[in-house]
């Protein structure tokens, strides 16, 4: 496994929390109410950037409220910008609806057919429209022989195959081991496991780009994040932030996570 030291990010910068609302909220009024509460919380927050990713159909009605350290993101984007693609949302569409970030390669989309090739095209198109991609990677399971490491390496190399080094400053990696998503909060990844894997991810980036800028790519943790585990994942695991699912639609619980990160 990779040695600590050179490859740790080490720099002080704002942490990032991405809230992935999935399809939990189906009513616009409720979406506005939750977003309003999160916004009030964010007014007092200085050291955390929060990106809320609602269902794409609600982006427009929340966009005016996204200010300061509160941003909007899309949960996905199509890899073409325009044309006869029924039901898709291209980069210009999500951007003009208010998104400045986009989650790409979430395991729930990969499970429904997004291959590494598709993910790489989505990342490339997002970058070309100046959207910040939050690139999800993560193994489905762990094995003692360490096969998950080569799985992860292939996933990262192929997902980033169309990204040139000049975009490194725009990338966010969300490491979400699939086996920790949607679990009881006590089953989130252990901080030491996260730290070790984040170093492995940085090592892959460093081999790929041979560029010091890889140190500034935030590596977030995702998978059953809550106020119960956020503190230790930041402190001991040295996470650069989180991708939060279920807890992001509870303004109170999400606010607690934001507070923990703000104070870290
Ligand atoms: P969870 O979801 O926080 O509910 O586990 C995380 C995710 O799927 O991004």
mmCIF file of C-alpha atoms and ligand atoms in Angstrom:
data_model
loop_
_atom_site.group_PDB
_atom_site.id
_atom_site.type_symbol
_atom_site.label_atom_id
_atom_site.label_comp_id
_atom_site.label_asym_id
_atom_site.label_seq_id
_atom_site.Cartn_x
_atom_site.Cartn_y
_atom_site.Cartn_z
ATOM 1 C CA UNK A 1 0.000 0.000 0.000
ATOM 2 C CA UNK A 2 1.016 3.604 -0.523
ATOM 3 C CA UNK A 3 3.177 5.401 2.002
ATOM 4 C CA UNK A 4 1.827 8.448 3.767
ATOM 5 C CA UNK A 5 3.642 11.752 3.535
ATOM 6 C CA UNK A 6 4.222 13.143 0.078
ATOM 7 C CA UNK A 7 0.882 12.162 -1.286
ATOM 8 C CA UNK A 8 -1.323 13.481 1.479
ATOM 9 C CA UNK A 9 -3.113 16.628 0.392
ATOM 10 C CA UNK A 10 -1.943 18.540 3.469
ATOM 11 C CA UNK A 11 -3.151 21.939 2.265
ATOM 12 C CA UNK A 12 -5.699 24.030 4.093
ATOM 13 C CA UNK A 13 -8.648 24.672 1.864
ATOM 14 C CA UNK A 14 -12.384 24.676 2.181
ATOM 15 C CA UNK A 15 -13.887 21.283 2.735
ATOM 16 C CA UNK A 16 -16.691 20.195 0.420
ATOM 17 C CA UNK A 17 -19.977 18.549 1.299
ATOM 18 C CA UNK A 18 -22.110 17.289 -1.546
ATOM 19 C CA UNK A 19 -25.716 16.428 -0.701
ATOM 20 C CA UNK A 20 -27.175 13.858 -3.077
ATOM 21 C CA UNK A 21 -30.958 14.047 -2.794
ATOM 22 C CA UNK A 22 -31.433 11.176 -5.257
ATOM 23 C CA UNK A 23 -35.217 10.812 -5.753
ATOM 24 C CA UNK A 24 -36.028 11.203 -2.067
ATOM 25 C CA UNK A 25 -37.868 14.507 -2.517
ATOM 26 C CA UNK A 26 -40.644 14.467 -5.073
ATOM 27 C CA UNK A 27 -42.464 17.706 -4.292
ATOM 28 C CA UNK A 28 -41.183 21.150 -5.292
ATOM 29 C CA UNK A 29 -42.532 22.916 -2.233
ATOM 30 C CA UNK A 30 -40.801 20.464 0.052
ATOM 31 C CA UNK A 31 -37.583 20.816 -1.944
ATOM 32 C CA UNK A 32 -37.692 24.597 -1.464
ATOM 33 C CA UNK A 33 -38.384 24.266 2.241
ATOM 34 C CA UNK A 34 -35.444 21.924 2.845
ATOM 35 C CA UNK A 35 -33.137 23.995 0.673
ATOM 36 C CA UNK A 36 -34.191 27.172 2.519
ATOM 37 C CA UNK A 37 -33.300 25.598 5.867
ATOM 38 C CA UNK A 38 -29.921 24.439 4.582
ATOM 39 C CA UNK A 39 -29.331 27.923 3.201
ATOM 40 C CA UNK A 40 -29.988 29.498 6.600
ATOM 41 C CA UNK A 41 -27.458 27.156 8.125
ATOM 42 C CA UNK A 42 -24.906 27.964 5.435
ATOM 43 C CA UNK A 43 -25.088 31.725 6.105
ATOM 44 C CA UNK A 44 -22.936 31.193 9.190
ATOM 45 C CA UNK A 45 -20.509 28.771 7.593
ATOM 46 C CA UNK A 46 -17.136 29.911 6.258
ATOM 47 C CA UNK A 47 -14.892 26.876 5.856
ATOM 48 C CA UNK A 48 -17.243 24.554 3.991
ATOM 49 C CA UNK A 49 -18.585 24.613 0.462
ATOM 50 C CA UNK A 50 -21.898 22.816 0.214
ATOM 51 C CA UNK A 51 -23.281 21.519 -3.049
ATOM 52 C CA UNK A 52 -26.889 20.334 -3.035
ATOM 53 C CA UNK A 53 -27.867 18.029 -5.883
ATOM 54 C CA UNK A 54 -31.663 17.876 -6.062
ATOM 55 C CA UNK A 55 -33.608 16.079 -8.791
ATOM 56 C CA UNK A 56 -32.874 18.001 -11.975
ATOM 57 C CA UNK A 57 -36.468 19.206 -12.308
ATOM 58 C CA UNK A 58 -36.101 21.254 -9.101
ATOM 59 C CA UNK A 59 -32.822 22.958 -10.009
ATOM 60 C CA UNK A 60 -34.507 25.973 -11.568
ATOM 61 C CA UNK A 61 -36.720 26.741 -8.606
ATOM 62 C CA UNK A 62 -33.798 26.579 -6.163
ATOM 63 C CA UNK A 63 -31.239 28.411 -8.249
ATOM 64 C CA UNK A 64 -31.881 31.939 -6.943
ATOM 65 C CA UNK A 65 -31.332 30.787 -3.375
ATOM 66 C CA UNK A 66 -27.899 29.262 -4.049
ATOM 67 C CA UNK A 67 -25.455 31.896 -2.803
ATOM 68 C CA UNK A 68 -22.178 32.259 -0.929
ATOM 69 C CA UNK A 69 -20.895 28.839 0.064
ATOM 70 C CA UNK A 70 -24.073 27.094 -1.094
ATOM 71 C CA UNK A 71 -24.057 25.717 -4.634
ATOM 72 C CA UNK A 72 -26.295 23.545 -6.765
ATOM 73 C CA UNK A 73 -25.296 20.437 -8.665
ATOM 74 C CA UNK A 74 -26.953 17.979 -10.977
ATOM 75 C CA UNK A 75 -27.056 14.266 -10.106
ATOM 76 C CA UNK A 76 -25.950 13.356 -13.615
ATOM 77 C CA UNK A 77 -25.425 14.828 -17.076
ATOM 78 C CA UNK A 78 -25.717 13.453 -20.591
ATOM 79 C CA UNK A 79 -22.554 13.217 -22.701
ATOM 80 C CA UNK A 80 -23.951 15.196 -25.624
ATOM 81 C CA UNK A 81 -25.102 18.772 -25.364
ATOM 82 C CA UNK A 82 -27.916 18.844 -27.905
ATOM 83 C CA UNK A 83 -29.819 16.653 -30.318
ATOM 84 C CA UNK A 84 -32.394 13.865 -30.524
ATOM 85 C CA UNK A 85 -31.769 12.288 -27.128
ATOM 86 C CA UNK A 86 -35.141 11.723 -25.492
ATOM 87 C CA UNK A 87 -35.334 12.467 -21.800
ATOM 88 C CA UNK A 88 -31.681 13.384 -21.305
ATOM 89 C CA UNK A 89 -30.255 16.502 -19.641
ATOM 90 C CA UNK A 90 -27.186 17.940 -21.311
ATOM 91 C CA UNK A 91 -24.525 20.152 -19.733
ATOM 92 C CA UNK A 92 -25.881 23.457 -20.997
ATOM 93 C CA UNK A 93 -29.357 22.558 -19.753
ATOM 94 C CA UNK A 94 -28.286 21.759 -16.199
ATOM 95 C CA UNK A 95 -25.987 24.764 -16.155
ATOM 96 C CA UNK A 96 -28.659 27.177 -17.269
ATOM 97 C CA UNK A 97 -31.005 25.655 -14.664
ATOM 98 C CA UNK A 98 -28.508 26.671 -11.964
ATOM 99 C CA UNK A 99 -26.035 23.808 -11.504
ATOM 100 C CA UNK A 100 -22.329 24.533 -11.287
ATOM 101 C CA UNK A 101 -21.366 21.006 -10.187
ATOM 102 C CA UNK A 102 -22.400 17.595 -11.456
ATOM 103 C CA UNK A 103 -22.167 14.147 -9.906
ATOM 104 C CA UNK A 104 -20.858 11.677 -12.486
ATOM 105 C CA UNK A 105 -20.494 7.912 -12.201
ATOM 106 C CA UNK A 106 -22.547 7.413 -9.050
ATOM 107 C CA UNK A 107 -22.815 3.680 -8.356
ATOM 108 C CA UNK A 108 -26.594 3.791 -8.793
ATOM 109 C CA UNK A 109 -26.074 5.099 -12.332
ATOM 110 C CA UNK A 110 -23.214 2.716 -13.026
ATOM 111 C CA UNK A 111 -25.546 -0.117 -11.926
ATOM 112 C CA UNK A 112 -28.012 1.042 -14.572
ATOM 113 C CA UNK A 113 -25.496 0.944 -17.386
ATOM 114 C CA UNK A 114 -23.017 3.830 -17.119
ATOM 115 C CA UNK A 115 -19.726 2.179 -18.081
ATOM 116 C CA UNK A 116 -16.322 3.755 -17.453
ATOM 117 C CA UNK A 117 -16.393 4.869 -21.111
ATOM 118 C CA UNK A 118 -19.742 6.627 -20.626
ATOM 119 C CA UNK A 119 -18.476 8.171 -17.392
ATOM 120 C CA UNK A 120 -15.354 9.443 -19.168
ATOM 121 C CA UNK A 121 -17.480 11.112 -21.870
ATOM 122 C CA UNK A 122 -19.719 12.719 -19.269
ATOM 123 C CA UNK A 123 -16.715 14.090 -17.378
ATOM 124 C CA UNK A 124 -15.227 15.503 -20.579
ATOM 125 C CA UNK A 125 -18.446 17.225 -21.612
ATOM 126 C CA UNK A 126 -19.031 18.608 -18.097
ATOM 127 C CA UNK A 127 -15.541 20.143 -18.059
ATOM 128 C CA UNK A 128 -15.994 21.637 -21.491
ATOM 129 C CA UNK A 129 -19.051 23.492 -20.166
ATOM 130 C CA UNK A 130 -17.227 24.583 -17.042
ATOM 131 C CA UNK A 131 -19.217 22.341 -14.712
ATOM 132 C CA UNK A 132 -17.213 20.865 -11.823
ATOM 133 C CA UNK A 133 -17.497 17.069 -11.950
ATOM 134 C CA UNK A 134 -17.823 15.142 -8.701
ATOM 135 C CA UNK A 135 -16.504 11.813 -9.952
ATOM 136 C CA UNK A 136 -17.723 8.794 -8.019
ATOM 137 C CA UNK A 137 -15.537 5.712 -7.800
ATOM 138 C CA UNK A 138 -15.609 2.731 -5.510
ATOM 139 C CA UNK A 139 -15.448 -1.029 -5.408
ATOM 140 C CA UNK A 140 -18.528 -3.190 -4.903
ATOM 141 C CA UNK A 141 -16.805 -5.408 -2.377
ATOM 142 C CA UNK A 142 -13.450 -5.986 -0.728
ATOM 143 C CA UNK A 143 -11.436 -9.188 -0.914
ATOM 144 C CA UNK A 144 -8.394 -10.315 1.058
ATOM 145 C CA UNK A 145 -6.316 -10.751 -2.085
ATOM 146 C CA UNK A 146 -6.661 -7.024 -2.842
ATOM 147 C CA UNK A 147 -8.394 -7.438 -6.216
ATOM 148 C CA UNK A 148 -10.520 -4.423 -5.308
ATOM 149 C CA UNK A 149 -7.428 -2.250 -5.668
ATOM 150 C CA UNK A 150 -6.959 -3.141 -9.324
ATOM 151 C CA UNK A 151 -10.703 -2.705 -9.874
ATOM 152 C CA UNK A 152 -10.460 0.781 -8.399
ATOM 153 C CA UNK A 153 -7.363 1.613 -10.413
ATOM 154 C CA UNK A 154 -9.006 0.574 -13.701
ATOM 155 C CA UNK A 155 -12.161 2.485 -12.844
ATOM 156 C CA UNK A 156 -10.209 5.670 -12.125
ATOM 157 C CA UNK A 157 -7.860 5.404 -15.116
ATOM 158 C CA UNK A 158 -10.701 4.713 -17.545
ATOM 159 C CA UNK A 159 -13.082 7.282 -16.087
ATOM 160 C CA UNK A 160 -10.373 9.943 -16.419
ATOM 161 C CA UNK A 161 -9.128 8.796 -19.825
ATOM 162 C CA UNK A 162 -10.417 11.937 -21.577
ATOM 163 C CA UNK A 163 -9.270 14.444 -18.952
ATOM 164 C CA UNK A 164 -6.045 16.322 -19.559
ATOM 165 C CA UNK A 165 -3.835 17.470 -16.697
ATOM 166 C CA UNK A 166 -4.833 21.106 -17.141
ATOM 167 C CA UNK A 167 -8.230 20.242 -15.656
ATOM 168 C CA UNK A 168 -6.850 18.775 -12.432
ATOM 169 C CA UNK A 169 -7.808 21.890 -10.492
ATOM 170 C CA UNK A 170 -11.449 21.339 -11.511
ATOM 171 C CA UNK A 171 -11.843 17.722 -10.420
ATOM 172 C CA UNK A 172 -13.414 16.330 -7.270
ATOM 173 C CA UNK A 173 -13.192 12.615 -6.535
ATOM 174 C CA UNK A 174 -15.838 11.033 -4.324
ATOM 175 C CA UNK A 175 -14.668 7.663 -3.094
ATOM 176 C CA UNK A 176 -17.812 5.691 -2.309
ATOM 177 C CA UNK A 177 -17.233 2.018 -1.594
ATOM 178 C CA UNK A 178 -20.525 0.577 -2.758
ATOM 179 C CA UNK A 179 -20.646 -1.789 0.225
ATOM 180 C CA UNK A 180 -21.011 1.185 2.589
ATOM 181 C CA UNK A 181 -23.864 2.996 0.801
ATOM 182 C CA UNK A 182 -27.305 2.943 2.394
ATOM 183 C CA UNK A 183 -26.057 0.997 5.443
ATOM 184 C CA UNK A 184 -26.615 1.633 9.132
ATOM 185 C CA UNK A 185 -24.413 4.644 9.958
ATOM 186 C CA UNK A 186 -22.180 2.597 12.222
ATOM 187 C CA UNK A 187 -21.184 0.585 9.122
ATOM 188 C CA UNK A 188 -19.591 3.501 7.265
ATOM 189 C CA UNK A 189 -15.971 2.976 6.358
ATOM 190 C CA UNK A 190 -13.411 3.118 9.139
ATOM 191 C CA UNK A 191 -11.245 6.262 9.050
ATOM 192 C CA UNK A 192 -7.966 4.343 8.626
ATOM 193 C CA UNK A 193 -9.403 2.378 5.686
ATOM 194 C CA UNK A 194 -10.490 5.613 4.062
ATOM 195 C CA UNK A 195 -7.154 7.315 4.592
ATOM 196 C CA UNK A 196 -5.309 4.382 3.072
ATOM 197 C CA UNK A 197 -7.607 4.215 0.052
ATOM 198 C CA UNK A 198 -7.497 7.990 -0.503
ATOM 199 C CA UNK A 199 -3.697 7.730 -0.631
ATOM 200 C CA UNK A 200 -4.010 4.923 -3.141
ATOM 201 C CA UNK A 201 -6.310 7.123 -5.250
ATOM 202 C CA UNK A 202 -3.816 10.005 -5.125
ATOM 203 C CA UNK A 203 -1.047 7.628 -6.137
ATOM 204 C CA UNK A 204 -3.062 6.597 -9.211
ATOM 205 C CA UNK A 205 -3.678 10.268 -10.064
ATOM 206 C CA UNK A 206 -0.028 10.996 -9.600
ATOM 207 C CA UNK A 207 1.016 8.094 -11.895
ATOM 208 C CA UNK A 208 -1.517 9.254 -14.468
ATOM 209 C CA UNK A 209 -0.706 12.939 -14.525
ATOM 210 C CA UNK A 210 2.820 13.171 -13.089
ATOM 211 C CA UNK A 211 1.826 16.563 -11.843
ATOM 212 C CA UNK A 212 1.940 18.139 -8.372
ATOM 213 C CA UNK A 213 -1.597 19.462 -8.891
ATOM 214 C CA UNK A 214 -2.937 16.011 -8.004
ATOM 215 C CA UNK A 215 -2.352 17.008 -4.385
ATOM 216 C CA UNK A 216 -5.033 19.642 -4.667
ATOM 217 C CA UNK A 217 -7.730 17.284 -5.983
ATOM 218 C CA UNK A 218 -10.213 16.838 -3.118
ATOM 219 C CA UNK A 219 -10.976 13.219 -2.254
ATOM 220 C CA UNK A 220 -14.355 13.030 -0.520
ATOM 221 C CA UNK A 221 -15.772 10.056 1.316
ATOM 222 C CA UNK A 222 -19.299 8.788 0.650
ATOM 223 C CA UNK A 223 -21.307 5.915 2.125
ATOM 224 C CA UNK A 224 -23.590 6.236 5.162
ATOM 225 C CA UNK A 225 -22.108 9.519 6.311
ATOM 226 C CA UNK A 226 -23.822 10.991 9.368
ATOM 227 C CA UNK A 227 -22.980 13.142 12.373
ATOM 228 C CA UNK A 228 -21.985 9.881 14.099
ATOM 229 C CA UNK A 229 -19.016 9.163 11.827
ATOM 230 C CA UNK A 230 -18.202 12.507 10.125
ATOM 231 C CA UNK A 231 -15.830 13.741 12.837
ATOM 232 C CA UNK A 232 -13.542 10.724 12.858
ATOM 233 C CA UNK A 233 -13.527 10.424 9.064
ATOM 234 C CA UNK A 234 -12.294 14.013 8.891
ATOM 235 C CA UNK A 235 -9.827 13.894 11.721
ATOM 236 C CA UNK A 236 -8.392 10.405 11.532
ATOM 237 C CA UNK A 237 -9.359 9.654 7.927
ATOM 238 C CA UNK A 238 -8.323 13.121 6.658
ATOM 239 C CA UNK A 239 -11.285 13.263 4.279
ATOM 240 C CA UNK A 240 -11.529 16.464 2.230
ATOM 241 C CA UNK A 241 -15.284 16.347 2.689
ATOM 242 C CA UNK A 242 -18.268 14.122 2.082
ATOM 243 C CA UNK A 243 -20.865 12.942 -0.376
ATOM 244 C CA UNK A 244 -23.984 12.543 1.718
ATOM 245 C CA UNK A 245 -27.104 10.631 0.634
ATOM 246 C CA UNK A 246 -29.993 10.089 3.058
ATOM 247 C CA UNK A 247 -28.864 12.605 5.649
ATOM 248 C CA UNK A 248 -28.815 15.418 3.084
ATOM 249 C CA UNK A 249 -32.609 15.670 2.971
ATOM 250 C CA UNK A 250 -32.827 16.207 6.728
ATOM 251 C CA UNK A 251 -31.869 19.863 7.314
ATOM 252 C CA UNK A 252 -31.171 19.122 10.986
ATOM 253 C CA UNK A 253 -28.947 16.099 10.421
ATOM 254 C CA UNK A 254 -27.270 17.657 7.403
ATOM 255 C CA UNK A 255 -26.719 20.839 9.416
ATOM 256 C CA UNK A 256 -24.992 18.788 12.123
ATOM 257 C CA UNK A 257 -22.609 17.323 9.545
ATOM 258 C CA UNK A 258 -21.899 20.818 8.157
ATOM 259 C CA UNK A 259 -21.149 22.057 11.662
ATOM 260 C CA UNK A 260 -18.748 19.199 12.378
ATOM 261 C CA UNK A 261 -16.904 19.932 9.145
ATOM 262 C CA UNK A 262 -16.871 23.696 9.785
ATOM 263 C CA UNK A 263 -15.283 23.158 13.189
ATOM 264 C CA UNK A 264 -12.733 20.581 12.035
HETATM 265 P P1 LIG B 1 -25.967 7.279 1.833
HETATM 266 O O1 LIG B 1 -25.784 7.484 0.240
HETATM 267 O O2 LIG B 1 -25.293 8.456 2.497
HETATM 268 O O3 LIG B 1 -27.441 7.271 2.031
HETATM 269 O O4 LIG B 1 -25.310 5.993 2.174
HETATM 270 C C1 LIG B 1 -24.565 7.901 -0.294
HETATM 271 C C2 LIG B 1 -24.650 7.923 -1.790
HETATM 272 O O5 LIG B 1 -25.247 7.023 -2.396
HETATM 273 O O6 LIG B 1 -24.101 8.862 -2.429
#
